Coordinates of C-alpha atoms and ligand atoms in Angstrom, one line a residue:
M1 CA 253.8 101.9 174.4
N2 CA 256.6 101.8 176.9
Y3 CA 257.1 99.0 179.4
A4 CA 256.0 100.9 182.5
R5 CA 252.8 102.0 180.8
S6 CA 251.9 98.6 179.6
L7 CA 252.5 97.2 183.2
I8 CA 250.1 99.9 184.5
G9 CA 247.7 98.9 181.7
I10 CA 247.7 95.3 182.7
F11 CA 247.3 96.2 186.3
A12 CA 244.3 98.5 185.5
C13 CA 242.8 95.8 183.3
S14 CA 242.9 93.2 186.0
I15 CA 240.8 95.5 188.2
V16 CA 238.3 96.7 185.7
L17 CA 238.0 93.9 183.2
A18 CA 235.4 95.3 180.8
G19 CA 237.2 98.6 180.5
C20 CA 240.2 97.5 178.6
G21 CA 240.9 97.7 175.0
N22 CA 241.9 94.1 174.7
G23 CA 239.8 92.8 177.7
S24 CA 236.7 90.7 177.5
G25 CA 235.0 92.5 174.7
L26 CA 234.5 91.5 171.0
R27 CA 237.6 93.2 169.8
K28 CA 240.1 90.7 170.8
E29 CA 238.5 88.0 168.7
A30 CA 238.0 90.4 165.8
D31 CA 241.6 91.3 165.9
R32 CA 242.6 87.7 166.0
K33 CA 240.5 87.0 163.0
G34 CA 241.6 90.1 161.1
L35 CA 238.1 91.4 160.9
V36 CA 237.4 95.1 160.8
L37 CA 234.7 95.3 163.5
G38 CA 233.4 98.8 163.6
V39 CA 230.8 101.1 165.2
A40 CA 229.2 104.4 164.5
V41 CA 229.8 106.8 167.4
Q42 CA 228.2 110.0 168.5
A43 CA 230.3 113.1 169.4
G44 CA 229.7 112.5 173.2
D45 CA 230.8 108.9 173.1
V46 CA 234.5 109.7 173.3
F47 CA 234.0 111.8 176.5
D48 CA 231.7 109.4 178.4
P49 CA 233.6 106.9 180.5
K50 CA 231.1 104.0 180.1
S51 CA 230.9 104.5 176.3
I52 CA 234.7 104.8 176.1
S53 CA 235.2 101.4 177.7
L54 CA 232.6 99.7 175.5
V55 CA 233.8 101.3 172.3
K56 CA 237.5 100.5 172.8
G57 CA 236.8 97.1 174.2
D58 CA 234.5 95.8 171.5
F59 CA 235.5 97.5 168.3
N60 CA 238.6 98.2 166.2
L61 CA 237.1 100.8 163.9
M62 CA 235.0 104.0 164.6
V63 CA 232.9 106.0 162.2
P64 CA 231.2 109.3 163.2
E65 CA 227.4 108.8 163.1
N66 CA 226.8 112.5 162.3
T67 CA 230.0 114.4 163.2
M68 CA 231.5 114.5 159.7
K69 CA 228.2 115.2 157.8
W70 CA 228.3 118.4 155.9
S71 CA 225.7 120.3 158.0
V72 CA 227.5 119.3 161.2
L73 CA 231.1 119.8 160.2
R74 CA 230.6 122.9 158.2
P75 CA 227.2 124.5 159.0
I76 CA 228.1 127.7 157.4
K77 CA 230.5 128.1 154.5
D78 CA 233.2 129.9 156.5
F79 CA 233.0 127.9 159.7
W80 CA 234.5 124.5 160.1
N81 CA 233.4 122.7 163.3
W82 CA 236.6 120.6 163.6
S83 CA 236.6 120.0 167.4
D84 CA 234.5 116.8 167.6
M85 CA 236.1 115.2 164.6
D86 CA 239.5 116.0 166.0
S87 CA 238.5 114.4 169.3
M88 CA 237.3 111.3 167.6
V89 CA 240.4 110.9 165.5
A90 CA 242.6 111.4 168.5
F91 CA 240.5 108.9 170.5
A92 CA 240.9 106.3 167.7
E93 CA 244.6 106.8 167.6
R94 CA 245.0 106.6 171.3
H95 CA 243.2 103.3 171.4
N96 CA 244.8 101.9 168.2
M97 CA 241.5 101.9 166.3
R98 CA 241.0 102.4 162.6
M99 CA 238.9 105.5 161.7
K100 CA 236.4 105.8 158.9
G101 CA 234.9 109.0 157.5
H102 CA 231.2 109.4 156.6
A103 CA 230.0 111.0 154.2
F104 CA 230.8 113.7 151.6
V105 CA 228.3 113.4 148.8
W106 CA 224.8 112.9 150.2
H107 CA 221.3 114.3 149.7
Q108 CA 220.6 114.6 153.4
Q109 CA 222.1 116.6 156.3
N110 CA 223.4 119.3 154.0
P111 CA 223.4 123.0 155.0
P112 CA 221.4 125.5 153.0
Y113 CA 224.3 126.8 151.1
V114 CA 224.9 123.3 149.7
N115 CA 221.3 122.8 148.8
A116 CA 221.3 126.2 147.0
L117 CA 224.1 125.3 144.6
K118 CA 223.1 126.0 141.1
T119 CA 226.0 126.2 138.7
R120 CA 228.3 123.3 137.7
D121 CA 231.5 125.4 138.4
A122 CA 230.4 126.5 141.9
A123 CA 229.3 122.9 142.8
I124 CA 232.5 121.3 141.6
A125 CA 234.6 123.9 143.5
L126 CA 232.7 123.4 146.8
L127 CA 232.6 119.6 146.6
T128 CA 236.3 119.4 145.7
E129 CA 237.2 121.9 148.5
Q130 CA 235.2 119.9 151.1
I131 CA 236.8 116.6 150.2
T132 CA 240.3 118.0 149.9
E133 CA 240.1 120.0 153.2
V134 CA 238.9 117.0 155.2
M135 CA 241.1 114.3 153.6
T136 CA 244.2 116.5 153.8
R137 CA 243.7 117.4 157.4
Y138 CA 243.3 113.7 158.4
K139 CA 245.7 112.2 155.8
G140 CA 247.1 109.0 157.1
R141 CA 244.8 109.1 160.1
I142 CA 241.4 108.3 158.6
A143 CA 241.8 105.0 156.7
E144 CA 238.6 104.9 154.7
Y145 CA 235.8 107.1 153.6
D146 CA 232.2 106.9 152.3
I147 CA 232.9 109.3 149.5
A148 CA 229.2 109.1 148.4
N149 CA 226.1 107.8 150.0
E150 CA 222.8 106.7 148.7
V151 CA 223.2 107.9 145.1
I152 CA 220.9 105.3 143.6
A153 CA 217.1 105.8 144.0
D154 CA 214.8 102.9 145.0
D155 CA 213.8 102.4 141.3
G156 CA 217.4 102.0 140.3
T157 CA 217.9 105.4 138.6
L158 CA 220.5 107.9 139.6
R159 CA 219.0 109.9 142.5
E160 CA 217.9 113.5 141.7
T161 CA 220.1 115.4 144.1
V162 CA 221.7 118.8 144.3
W163 CA 224.9 117.2 143.0
L164 CA 223.3 115.6 140.0
K165 CA 221.3 118.8 139.2
A166 CA 224.2 121.2 139.6
I167 CA 227.1 119.2 138.2
G168 CA 225.6 116.5 136.0
P169 CA 226.1 112.7 136.0
D170 CA 229.9 112.9 136.3
Y171 CA 229.8 114.3 139.8
L172 CA 231.0 111.0 141.2
D173 CA 234.0 110.9 138.9
I174 CA 234.9 114.3 140.3
A175 CA 234.3 113.4 143.9
F176 CA 236.3 110.1 143.8
S177 CA 239.2 111.7 141.8
A178 CA 239.4 114.6 144.3
A179 CA 239.5 112.0 147.2
R180 CA 242.2 109.9 145.6
A181 CA 244.3 113.0 145.0
A182 CA 243.9 114.3 148.5
D183 CA 244.9 111.0 150.2
P184 CA 246.1 108.3 147.8
A185 CA 246.3 105.7 150.6
A186 CA 242.7 106.0 151.8
I187 CA 240.1 103.4 150.9
L188 CA 237.3 105.0 148.9
V189 CA 233.8 103.6 149.3
L190 CA 230.4 104.1 147.6
N191 CA 227.8 103.4 150.2
D192 CA 224.1 102.6 149.8
Y193 CA 221.1 100.8 151.3
S194 CA 219.0 98.0 149.8
N195 CA 222.0 97.1 147.6
E196 CA 222.9 93.8 149.3
Y197 CA 220.8 91.2 147.4
E198 CA 221.6 90.2 143.8
G199 CA 218.4 90.0 141.8
E200 CA 216.7 93.0 143.4
V201 CA 216.0 96.0 141.2
K202 CA 218.0 98.5 143.2
A203 CA 220.8 96.1 144.0
D204 CA 221.3 95.1 140.3
A205 CA 221.2 98.8 139.2
F206 CA 223.7 99.7 141.9
Y207 CA 226.0 96.9 140.7
E208 CA 225.7 98.0 137.0
F209 CA 226.4 101.6 138.1
V210 CA 229.5 100.6 140.0
R211 CA 230.7 98.3 137.2
D212 CA 230.5 101.3 134.8
L213 CA 232.4 103.5 137.3
K214 CA 235.1 100.9 137.6
E215 CA 235.4 100.3 133.9
R216 CA 235.8 104.0 133.3
G217 CA 238.7 104.1 135.7
V218 CA 236.9 106.1 138.5
P219 CA 239.1 105.5 141.6
I220 CA 236.7 103.4 143.8
D221 CA 238.0 100.7 146.1
A222 CA 234.9 99.2 147.8
V223 CA 231.2 99.3 148.1
G224 CA 229.2 99.6 151.3
F225 CA 226.1 97.7 152.1
Q226 CA 224.4 99.6 154.9
L227 CA 222.3 96.6 156.1
H228 CA 219.7 98.4 158.2
L229 CA 217.7 95.1 158.5
E230 CA 214.5 93.9 160.0
A231 CA 214.7 90.9 162.4
K232 CA 211.7 89.1 160.9
R233 CA 213.2 89.0 157.5
P234 CA 215.8 86.3 157.4
V235 CA 219.1 87.0 155.6
D236 CA 219.0 85.8 152.0
V237 CA 222.5 84.2 152.2
K238 CA 222.6 83.0 148.6
A239 CA 221.7 86.4 147.1
L240 CA 224.1 88.2 149.5
R241 CA 227.0 86.0 148.8
S242 CA 226.6 86.1 145.0
N243 CA 226.3 89.8 145.2
I244 CA 229.5 90.1 147.3
R245 CA 231.3 87.9 144.8
R246 CA 230.4 89.8 141.7
F247 CA 231.9 92.9 143.3
G248 CA 234.9 90.8 144.1
D249 CA 235.2 89.9 140.4
L250 CA 235.4 93.6 139.7
G251 CA 238.3 93.8 142.1
L252 CA 236.3 95.6 144.7
G253 CA 236.0 95.1 148.4
V254 CA 232.7 95.0 150.2
S255 CA 232.0 96.5 153.6
F256 CA 229.0 96.0 155.8
T257 CA 228.8 99.6 156.8
E258 CA 225.7 100.4 159.0
I259 CA 224.4 97.2 160.5
D260 CA 221.4 97.2 162.8
V261 CA 218.6 94.7 163.1
R262 CA 215.4 96.4 164.2
V263 CA 212.7 94.5 166.1
Q264 CA 209.0 95.3 166.1
I265 CA 207.8 96.7 169.4
P266 CA 207.0 95.0 171.7
S267 CA 210.0 92.8 171.7
T268 CA 209.3 89.1 172.3
E269 CA 211.5 86.1 172.8
E270 CA 210.7 85.0 169.3
R271 CA 211.6 88.4 167.8
V272 CA 214.9 88.4 169.7
R273 CA 215.7 84.9 168.4
E274 CA 215.1 86.2 164.9
Q275 CA 217.3 89.2 165.5
D276 CA 220.1 86.9 166.9
E277 CA 219.8 84.8 163.8
V278 CA 220.2 87.8 161.5
Y279 CA 223.2 89.1 163.4
G280 CA 224.9 85.7 163.4
T281 CA 224.3 85.0 159.8
L282 CA 225.6 88.3 158.7
L283 CA 228.8 87.8 160.7
D284 CA 229.2 84.3 159.2
V285 CA 229.0 85.7 155.7
A286 CA 231.4 88.5 156.6
L287 CA 233.9 86.0 158.0
T288 CA 233.8 83.7 155.0
E289 CA 233.7 85.9 152.0
P290 CA 237.3 87.0 151.4
N291 CA 236.5 90.4 149.9
V292 CA 234.4 91.5 152.8
R293 CA 236.6 93.9 154.7
G294 CA 234.4 95.3 157.4
F295 CA 231.5 94.6 159.8
I296 CA 230.4 98.0 161.1
M297 CA 227.4 98.6 163.4
W298 CA 225.3 101.7 163.3
G299 CA 225.6 102.4 167.0
Y300 CA 225.9 99.9 169.8
T301 CA 223.2 100.7 172.3
D302 CA 219.3 100.9 172.2
L303 CA 219.7 103.9 174.5
R304 CA 221.0 106.2 171.7
S305 CA 219.5 104.7 168.6
W306 CA 218.3 106.3 165.3
I307 CA 215.8 103.5 164.8
P308 CA 212.7 104.5 166.8
Q309 CA 212.7 108.0 165.2
F310 CA 213.1 106.7 161.6
F311 CA 211.1 103.4 161.7
S312 CA 207.9 103.9 163.7
G313 CA 206.9 100.9 165.7
Y314 CA 210.5 99.5 165.8
G315 CA 213.4 99.5 168.1
Y316 CA 215.9 97.4 170.0
G317 CA 218.2 97.1 167.0
H318 CA 221.6 97.1 168.7
I319 CA 223.7 94.7 170.7
Y320 CA 223.6 96.6 174.1
D321 CA 220.3 97.4 175.8
R322 CA 219.1 100.8 177.2
Q323 CA 220.9 100.0 180.4
M324 CA 224.1 99.3 178.5
N325 CA 224.0 95.6 179.2
R326 CA 225.0 93.1 176.6
K327 CA 222.1 91.5 174.8
S328 CA 221.9 88.0 173.4
S329 CA 222.9 89.3 169.9
Y330 CA 226.2 90.4 171.5
F331 CA 226.8 86.9 172.8
V332 CA 225.9 85.4 169.4
L333 CA 228.6 87.6 167.8
K334 CA 231.1 86.8 170.5
E335 CA 230.5 83.1 170.2
R336 CA 230.8 83.1 166.4
L337 CA 234.0 85.2 166.5
A338 CA 235.5 82.8 168.9
R339 CA 235.0 79.8 166.6
Ligands
LIG1 C1 221.4 108.8 160.6 C2 221.9 109.0 162.1 O1 222.0 107.8 162.7 C3 220.9 109.9 162.8 O2 221.4 110.2 164.1 C4 220.6 111.1 162.0 O3 219.6 111.9 162.6 C5 220.2 110.8 160.6 O4 221.1 110.0 160.0 N1 222.0 106.0 156.4 C6 223.1 106.7 156.6 C7 223.4 107.4 157.9 O5 224.0 106.7 155.7 O6 224.2 108.5 157.8 C8 222.1 107.6 158.6 O7 222.4 108.1 159.9 C9 221.2 106.4 158.7 C10 220.9 105.9 157.3

């Protein structure tokens, strides 16, 4: 940034404090601590002035909540809907934010032509093409990707998906290798839910699965714990830390990829206190385990939240309320970041 522009920037910041990238938001503290503090954004967020000021003031990483998913990015085989992705990537660059991609291999939000895949050759060709197209287009601009999402079922077995059925169990070897070839500098992540606590059936199965991938030389760099949590269930810090460490022992990073902490409706003071506790504890763990690379929230405002639709009877999972005011969980994070 040239000198004149930075002067204008400082002037503008002193007028509208909350609107500045390094103003009074969470981001300044996160940057100071070297924490990747991220947020999932919707396509409209990068065009709406209020959202813009929040996103760039609080976070140093953005991930598209839906925009890069297969059915949105490529709803029919011969049409790529690049415009929203391009806008997000440009926004991230403009505001010096890191960008994450989400997600290639998944069993949800796929268009019909993906769900209809039958033969191994056709499935490999399409999956490789998808990964290569996206990662080549954004090479050097999207720093990390969820290459695959939710591949382990709740009972710990490999989930029955179109990819498993059409390609066979080596589909992840193929996906991660295609990704590494397309952009060797990108961080490649395997993401899942209910994989955060050592000792739980799914988490242990996920770990064994990843250990096998790593031992076989599949190019994976990190695992993602989604962490869609419930306020009334306190974080099991011991099981979380020991799980993070065993991935560290494999040489892998861990990212908290989709944090939200849902509260049972109606919200009460007690429930909000529980929620604050969960948020604060997660951040403490992220800041003190050396192989935790990211703390990413799945949205920032209760106004546009996936929670009420997917968890009936729950809501209020985010750090801004429906009026876009900062909630107590926001201040818990801010206080802990400032320590
Ligand atoms: C959710 C989005 O937030 C919703 O808007 C959409 O309707 C469904 O998907 N795990 C994931 C995310 O990996 O992609 C999901 O996002 C939430 C659960």
